[in-house]
């Protein structure tokens, strides 16, 4: 295992320390709001080709670090490389998001590979090695995967669908079939994350973007339990693996998530009441978030107020400043600079 002992603000907070000035990074910090990203994206041709080209993916991973000096770089890839490595057809349509050949029944699930094809994912591990070699020692490198539930929603529907109705129906209609899909994703995600640690990441984030569409029982069954199994499997191979969970939209179910999962940090979205988050999250578990991406888009006094609110709510505990979800492409670069100056008081 290659977890560095160097003091990096992000890893210190993940290890339970508070810092006067919180470390900061942003979800989707490498992306279309940056002209230098758009230039490389054009050169790469398809989005998946960008994810699987280590030199290009390393370059776009590093772009926001060079421009803004964030405290963490996040590997440039996508959560849907895992279904791709399980043998599902995946593509990204210009301006329309992902398209997958839907896994519509138990037969389609059994047709997937038993294990991820690591040859497909090898370029991702190479990207990690390239980035780590080029990153300043104080900057953390984060890997990631999608949580089993969120990845399954795309695999079943074949695209982003309002309310994740196809996956929710599948899970009720053919519970054991759906459980087999989740099992396959738990194994695939855990081995994928272990390989990311081997390649040199300091921590990983498990993105559960669609955690918020499930009722309490289904939330425990499809969000909490599979994530617990991923965390346990990763820590069997990487005992001190630092793991951040992001159950977007968990709302009142947030306490169940943080009580059931031995995470280093939990990412919270902007709809969570800070008092509720503080009361729910154990003191040793860092909180990450939760600036409203719309405040960053709008800028000005509204942004200043929102930044101050987040700092006031969480600044005195283990805390990583971030957005409550990804930065939107129309966000002006000047607003990111303004936000950073305010967080860092410079
Ligand atoms: O900078 C970073 O955050 C690292 C890279 C990253 C991407 N996707 C790049 C990307 C990460 C961590 C993700 C995670 C991801 N991918 C999630 C979970 C987090 C979230 O945002 O909810 C999900 C649900 C996906 C699946 C996905 N990928 C969708 C639904 C889309 C289309 C929506 C969109 O924004 O266009 C993508 C495409 C994608 N992934 C882009 C980027 C920069 C934009 C496509 C492009 O540049 O052509």
Coordinates of C-alpha atoms and ligand atoms in Angstrom, one line a residue:
X1 CA 0.0 0.0 0.0
X2 CA 1.3 3.4 -0.9
X3 CA -0.3 5.8 1.5
X4 CA 2.1 8.6 2.1
X5 CA 2.8 9.9 5.6
X6 CA 3.4 13.4 4.3
X7 CA 1.2 16.1 5.9
X8 CA -1.4 17.1 3.4
X9 CA -4.2 19.3 4.7
X10 CA -6.9 17.1 3.1
X11 CA -5.5 13.8 4.6
X12 CA -5.0 15.5 8.0
X13 CA -8.7 16.4 8.1
X14 CA -9.7 12.9 6.9
X15 CA -7.6 11.6 9.8
X16 CA -9.8 13.6 12.2
X17 CA -8.0 16.9 12.7
X18 CA -9.5 20.4 12.4
X19 CA -7.7 23.2 10.5
X20 CA -8.2 26.9 11.0
X21 CA -8.4 27.4 7.2
X22 CA -10.2 24.3 5.8
X23 CA -8.7 22.6 2.8
X24 CA -10.8 23.0 -0.4
X25 CA -11.5 21.2 -3.6
X26 CA -14.6 21.1 -5.8
X27 CA -16.6 18.2 -7.3
X28 CA -16.2 18.4 -11.1
X29 CA -13.4 20.8 -10.7
X30 CA -11.9 19.5 -14.0
X31 CA -14.6 20.2 -16.5
X32 CA -16.3 22.3 -19.1
X33 CA -16.2 25.6 -17.2
X34 CA -12.4 25.7 -17.9
X35 CA -11.3 26.7 -21.4
X36 CA -8.2 24.5 -21.0
X37 CA -10.4 21.5 -20.3
X38 CA -12.5 22.2 -23.4
X39 CA -9.4 22.4 -25.6
X40 CA -8.1 18.9 -24.4
X41 CA -11.6 17.5 -24.5
X42 CA -11.8 18.5 -28.2
X43 CA -8.4 16.9 -28.9
X44 CA -9.5 13.6 -27.2
X45 CA -12.5 13.2 -29.5
X46 CA -14.9 11.1 -27.3
X47 CA -15.3 11.6 -23.6
X48 CA -14.4 7.9 -22.9
X49 CA -11.2 8.3 -25.0
X50 CA -10.3 11.2 -22.7
X51 CA -10.9 9.0 -19.6
X52 CA -8.7 6.2 -21.1
X53 CA -5.8 8.3 -22.3
X54 CA -3.5 8.6 -19.4
X55 CA -1.5 11.7 -20.6
X56 CA -4.7 13.6 -21.5
X57 CA -6.5 12.5 -18.3
X58 CA -3.5 13.5 -16.2
X59 CA -3.4 16.9 -17.9
X60 CA -7.1 17.7 -17.2
X61 CA -6.7 16.4 -13.6
X62 CA -3.9 18.8 -13.0
X63 CA -5.5 21.9 -14.8
X64 CA -7.6 23.1 -11.8
X65 CA -4.7 22.6 -9.4
X66 CA -2.4 24.8 -11.6
X67 CA -5.1 27.4 -12.0
X68 CA -6.6 27.6 -8.5
X69 CA -4.2 25.8 -6.2
X70 CA -6.9 23.5 -4.7
X71 CA -5.8 21.2 -1.8
X72 CA -6.8 18.0 -3.7
X73 CA -6.8 16.8 -7.2
X74 CA -9.5 14.3 -8.2
X75 CA -8.7 11.7 -10.7
X76 CA -10.2 12.5 -14.1
X77 CA -12.4 9.6 -15.1
X78 CA -16.1 8.7 -14.7
X79 CA -18.2 6.3 -12.6
X80 CA -19.4 4.5 -15.7
X81 CA -16.0 3.0 -16.6
X82 CA -16.9 0.2 -14.1
X83 CA -20.0 -1.0 -16.1
X84 CA -17.8 -0.6 -19.2
X85 CA -15.2 -2.9 -17.6
X86 CA -17.9 -5.3 -16.7
X87 CA -18.7 -5.6 -20.4
X88 CA -21.7 -3.3 -20.8
X89 CA -21.8 -1.0 -23.8
X90 CA -21.2 2.6 -22.7
X91 CA -21.0 5.9 -24.6
X92 CA -21.4 9.6 -24.0
X93 CA -23.5 11.5 -26.4
X94 CA -22.5 15.2 -27.0
X95 CA -24.6 17.4 -24.7
X96 CA -26.8 14.5 -23.7
X97 CA -24.9 12.5 -21.1
X98 CA -24.3 8.8 -20.9
X99 CA -25.9 6.1 -22.9
X100 CA -25.7 2.4 -21.9
X101 CA -27.2 -0.7 -23.3
X102 CA -29.8 -1.2 -20.6
X103 CA -29.4 -4.2 -18.3
X104 CA -33.1 -4.9 -18.3
X105 CA -33.5 -8.4 -16.6
X106 CA -31.7 -11.1 -14.7
X107 CA -30.4 -12.7 -17.9
X108 CA -28.7 -9.4 -18.9
X109 CA -27.1 -9.3 -15.4
X110 CA -25.8 -12.8 -15.8
X111 CA -24.3 -11.9 -19.2
X112 CA -22.0 -9.3 -17.6
X113 CA -18.4 -10.3 -16.7
X114 CA -18.0 -11.8 -13.3
X115 CA -15.1 -9.5 -12.6
X116 CA -14.0 -6.2 -14.0
X117 CA -11.6 -6.4 -16.9
X118 CA -8.5 -4.7 -15.4
X119 CA -7.0 -4.3 -18.9
X120 CA -9.9 -1.8 -19.6
X121 CA -9.1 0.0 -16.4
X122 CA -5.3 0.0 -16.7
X123 CA -5.1 3.5 -18.2
X124 CA -7.0 4.8 -15.2
X125 CA -4.3 3.4 -12.9
X126 CA -1.6 4.8 -15.2
X127 CA -3.3 8.3 -14.9
X128 CA -3.0 8.1 -11.1
X129 CA 0.7 7.3 -11.3
X130 CA 1.3 10.2 -13.8
X131 CA -0.6 12.7 -11.7
X132 CA 1.0 11.7 -8.4
X133 CA 4.4 12.1 -9.9
X134 CA 3.5 15.7 -11.1
X135 CA 1.6 16.9 -8.0
X136 CA 3.2 19.0 -5.2
X137 CA 3.6 16.9 -2.0
X138 CA 1.1 19.0 -0.1
X139 CA -1.7 18.3 -2.6
X140 CA -3.8 15.2 -2.0
X141 CA -4.9 12.9 -4.9
X142 CA -8.4 11.5 -4.7
X143 CA -9.7 8.5 -6.5
X144 CA -13.3 7.5 -6.7
X145 CA -16.0 5.2 -7.8
X146 CA -19.8 5.4 -8.0
X147 CA -21.7 3.6 -5.2
X148 CA -23.3 0.3 -6.3
X149 CA -26.8 1.8 -6.2
X150 CA -26.0 4.9 -8.3
X151 CA -24.1 2.9 -10.9
X152 CA -26.9 0.3 -11.0
X153 CA -29.4 3.1 -11.8
X154 CA -27.5 4.0 -15.0
X155 CA -27.0 0.3 -15.9
X156 CA -30.7 -0.5 -15.6
X157 CA -32.1 2.7 -17.3
X158 CA -29.3 3.1 -19.8
X159 CA -29.2 6.9 -19.1
X160 CA -30.0 9.5 -16.5
X161 CA -33.7 9.2 -15.8
X162 CA -35.8 11.4 -13.5
X163 CA -36.4 9.7 -10.1
X164 CA -34.4 6.6 -11.2
X165 CA -37.8 4.9 -11.8
X166 CA -36.5 1.9 -13.9
X167 CA -34.0 0.8 -11.1
X168 CA -36.5 1.3 -8.3
X169 CA -39.1 -0.9 -10.2
X170 CA -36.5 -3.5 -11.0
X171 CA -35.4 -3.7 -7.3
X172 CA -39.1 -4.3 -6.2
X173 CA -40.0 -6.6 -9.1
X174 CA -37.0 -8.9 -9.1
X175 CA -35.2 -8.3 -5.8
X176 CA -32.9 -11.2 -6.1
X177 CA -31.9 -10.3 -9.6
X178 CA -31.2 -6.7 -8.6
X179 CA -29.2 -8.0 -5.6
X180 CA -27.0 -10.0 -8.0
X181 CA -26.3 -6.8 -9.9
X182 CA -25.5 -4.9 -6.7
X183 CA -23.2 -7.8 -5.6
X184 CA -21.3 -7.7 -8.8
X185 CA -20.9 -3.9 -8.5
X186 CA -19.7 -4.2 -4.8
X187 CA -17.0 -6.6 -5.9
X188 CA -16.0 -4.6 -9.0
X189 CA -15.9 -1.3 -7.1
X190 CA -13.9 -2.7 -4.2
X191 CA -11.2 -4.2 -6.4
X192 CA -11.2 -1.0 -8.5
X193 CA -10.6 1.2 -5.4
X194 CA -7.9 -1.1 -4.1
X195 CA -6.1 -0.8 -7.4
X196 CA -6.4 3.0 -7.2
X197 CA -4.8 2.9 -3.8
X198 CA -2.0 0.7 -5.1
X199 CA -1.4 3.3 -7.9
X200 CA -1.1 6.1 -5.4
X201 CA -4.3 7.8 -4.3
X202 CA -4.5 9.3 -0.8
X203 CA -8.2 8.7 -0.4
X204 CA -11.3 7.8 -2.4
X205 CA -14.8 9.2 -2.7
X206 CA -17.8 6.9 -3.2
X207 CA -20.4 8.9 -5.2
X208 CA -24.0 8.0 -4.4
X209 CA -25.6 10.7 -6.5
X210 CA -29.0 9.0 -6.4
X211 CA -29.1 8.0 -2.8
X212 CA -32.0 10.4 -2.2
X213 CA -34.7 8.6 -4.3
X214 CA -35.1 5.7 -1.9
X215 CA -37.4 5.1 1.1
X216 CA -35.8 4.1 4.5
X217 CA -35.8 0.3 4.0
X218 CA -34.5 0.5 0.4
X219 CA -32.0 3.1 1.5
X220 CA -30.5 0.6 4.0
X221 CA -30.6 -2.2 1.6
X222 CA -29.3 -0.6 -1.6
X223 CA -27.3 2.4 -0.4
X224 CA -25.9 1.6 3.1
X225 CA -25.3 -2.1 3.0
X226 CA -23.5 -2.3 -0.3
X227 CA -21.4 0.8 0.6
X228 CA -20.5 -0.9 3.9
X229 CA -19.4 -4.0 2.0
X230 CA -17.3 -1.9 -0.4
X231 CA -15.6 -0.1 2.6
X232 CA -14.9 -3.4 4.4
X233 CA -13.5 -5.1 1.3
X234 CA -11.2 -2.2 0.5
X235 CA -9.9 -2.0 4.1
X236 CA -9.2 -5.8 4.0
X237 CA -6.5 -5.0 1.4
X238 CA -5.7 -1.4 2.4
X239 CA -6.2 -1.3 6.2
X240 CA -6.1 2.4 6.7
X241 CA -7.8 3.4 3.4
X242 CA -9.3 6.8 3.7
X243 CA -12.9 6.8 2.4
X244 CA -15.3 9.7 1.8
X245 CA -19.0 8.8 1.3
X246 CA -21.4 11.2 -0.6
X247 CA -25.0 10.2 -0.2
X248 CA -26.5 13.0 -2.2
X249 CA -30.1 13.8 -1.1
X250 CA -30.1 11.4 1.9
X251 CA -31.9 14.1 3.8
X252 CA -33.3 12.7 7.1
X253 CA -31.6 9.3 6.4
X254 CA -28.2 10.9 6.8
X255 CA -27.9 9.7 10.4
X256 CA -28.4 6.1 9.3
X257 CA -25.7 6.4 6.7
X258 CA -23.0 7.9 9.0
X259 CA -23.9 5.6 11.9
X260 CA -23.6 2.5 9.8
X261 CA -20.5 3.3 7.9
X262 CA -16.9 3.8 9.2
X263 CA -16.1 6.6 6.9
X264 CA -13.4 9.3 7.2
X265 CA -15.7 11.9 5.9
X266 CA -19.2 12.4 4.6
X267 CA -20.1 14.8 1.8
X268 CA -23.3 16.6 2.2
X269 CA -25.4 18.5 -0.3
X270 CA -26.6 22.0 0.1
X271 CA -30.1 21.0 1.1
X272 CA -28.9 19.7 4.4
X273 CA -29.5 21.9 7.5
X274 CA -26.1 22.5 9.0
X275 CA -27.5 22.0 12.6
X276 CA -28.9 18.6 11.5
X277 CA -25.5 17.6 9.9
X278 CA -23.6 18.7 13.0
X279 CA -25.9 16.7 15.3
X280 CA -25.8 13.6 13.0
X281 CA -22.2 13.2 12.0
X282 CA -19.8 11.8 14.7
X283 CA -17.2 14.4 15.8
X284 CA -14.3 12.3 14.5
X285 CA -15.9 12.0 11.0
X286 CA -15.1 15.0 8.7
X287 CA -17.8 16.9 6.9
X288 CA -17.3 17.9 3.3
X289 CA -19.5 20.4 1.5
X290 CA -21.9 22.0 1.0
X291 CA -21.9 25.3 -0.9
X292 CA -24.9 25.5 -3.3
X293 CA -23.4 25.3 -6.9
X294 CA -26.0 28.0 -7.8
X295 CA -24.4 30.5 -5.4
X296 CA -21.1 29.9 -7.1
X297 CA -22.7 30.4 -10.5
X298 CA -24.4 33.7 -9.4
X299 CA -21.3 35.1 -7.6
X300 CA -21.2 38.5 -5.8
X301 CA -22.8 39.1 -2.5
X302 CA -24.9 36.0 -2.7
X303 CA -21.8 33.9 -3.0
X304 CA -20.0 35.7 -0.2
X305 CA -23.0 35.1 2.1
X306 CA -23.2 31.4 1.2
X307 CA -19.5 30.9 1.7
X308 CA -19.6 32.6 5.1
X309 CA -22.6 30.5 6.1
X310 CA -20.8 27.2 5.3
X311 CA -17.6 28.3 7.1
X312 CA -19.6 29.4 10.1
X313 CA -21.5 26.1 10.2
X314 CA -18.5 23.8 10.0
X315 CA -15.3 25.7 10.4
X316 CA -14.6 24.6 14.0
X317 CA -14.7 20.8 13.3
X318 CA -12.9 18.5 10.8
X319 CA -14.1 20.0 7.6
X320 CA -13.3 20.1 3.9
X321 CA -14.8 23.0 1.9
X322 CA -16.5 21.8 -1.2
X323 CA -19.7 22.2 -3.2
X324 CA -22.9 20.3 -2.4
X325 CA -22.7 18.8 -5.9
X326 CA -20.7 19.3 -9.1
X327 CA -19.8 22.8 -10.4
X328 CA -22.0 23.7 -13.3
X329 CA -20.4 24.4 -16.7
X330 CA -21.6 28.0 -16.9
X331 CA -19.8 29.0 -13.7
X332 CA -17.4 32.0 -14.3
X333 CA -13.8 31.3 -13.3
X334 CA -13.8 34.7 -11.4
X335 CA -16.4 33.3 -9.0
X336 CA -14.2 30.3 -8.2
X337 CA -11.3 32.7 -7.5
X338 CA -13.6 34.9 -5.3
X339 CA -14.8 31.9 -3.3
X340 CA -11.2 30.6 -2.7
X341 CA -10.0 34.0 -1.5
X342 CA -12.9 34.2 0.9
X343 CA -12.3 30.6 2.2
X344 CA -8.6 31.3 2.6
X345 CA -9.0 34.8 3.9
X346 CA -6.6 36.3 1.4
Ligands
LIG1 O1 -13.4 16.8 -11.7 C1 -14.0 15.7 -11.3 O2 -14.9 15.8 -10.4 C2 -13.5 14.4 -11.7 C3 -14.1 13.7 -12.8 C4 -15.5 13.2 -12.7 C5 -16.4 13.2 -13.8 N1 -17.5 12.5 -13.5 C6 -16.1 13.8 -15.2 C7 -17.2 14.1 -16.1 C8 -16.2 12.6 -11.7 C9 -15.8 12.4 -10.2 C10 -17.5 12.1 -12.2 C11 -18.5 11.3 -11.4 C12 -19.8 11.0 -12.0 N2 -20.1 10.7 -13.3 C13 -21.0 11.0 -11.2 C14 -21.1 11.2 -9.8 C15 -21.0 12.6 -9.3 C16 -22.1 13.5 -9.9 O3 -21.8 14.4 -10.6 O4 -23.3 13.2 -9.6 C17 -22.0 10.6 -12.1 C18 -23.5 10.5 -11.8 C19 -21.4 10.5 -13.4 C20 -22.1 10.0 -14.7 C21 -22.0 11.1 -15.7 N3 -20.9 11.5 -16.4 C22 -23.1 11.9 -16.2 C23 -24.5 11.8 -15.7 C24 -22.5 12.8 -17.2 C25 -23.3 13.7 -18.0 C26 -23.6 15.0 -17.3 C27 -22.7 16.1 -17.7 O5 -22.3 16.8 -16.7 O6 -22.5 16.3 -18.9 C28 -21.1 12.5 -17.2 C29 -20.2 13.2 -18.1 C30 -19.0 13.8 -17.4 N4 -18.2 13.2 -16.4 C31 -18.4 15.1 -17.8 C32 -17.3 15.2 -16.9 C33 -16.3 16.4 -16.9 C34 -18.9 16.0 -18.8 C35 -18.8 15.5 -20.2 C36 -17.8 16.2 -21.1 O7 -16.9 16.9 -20.7 O8 -18.0 16.0 -22.3

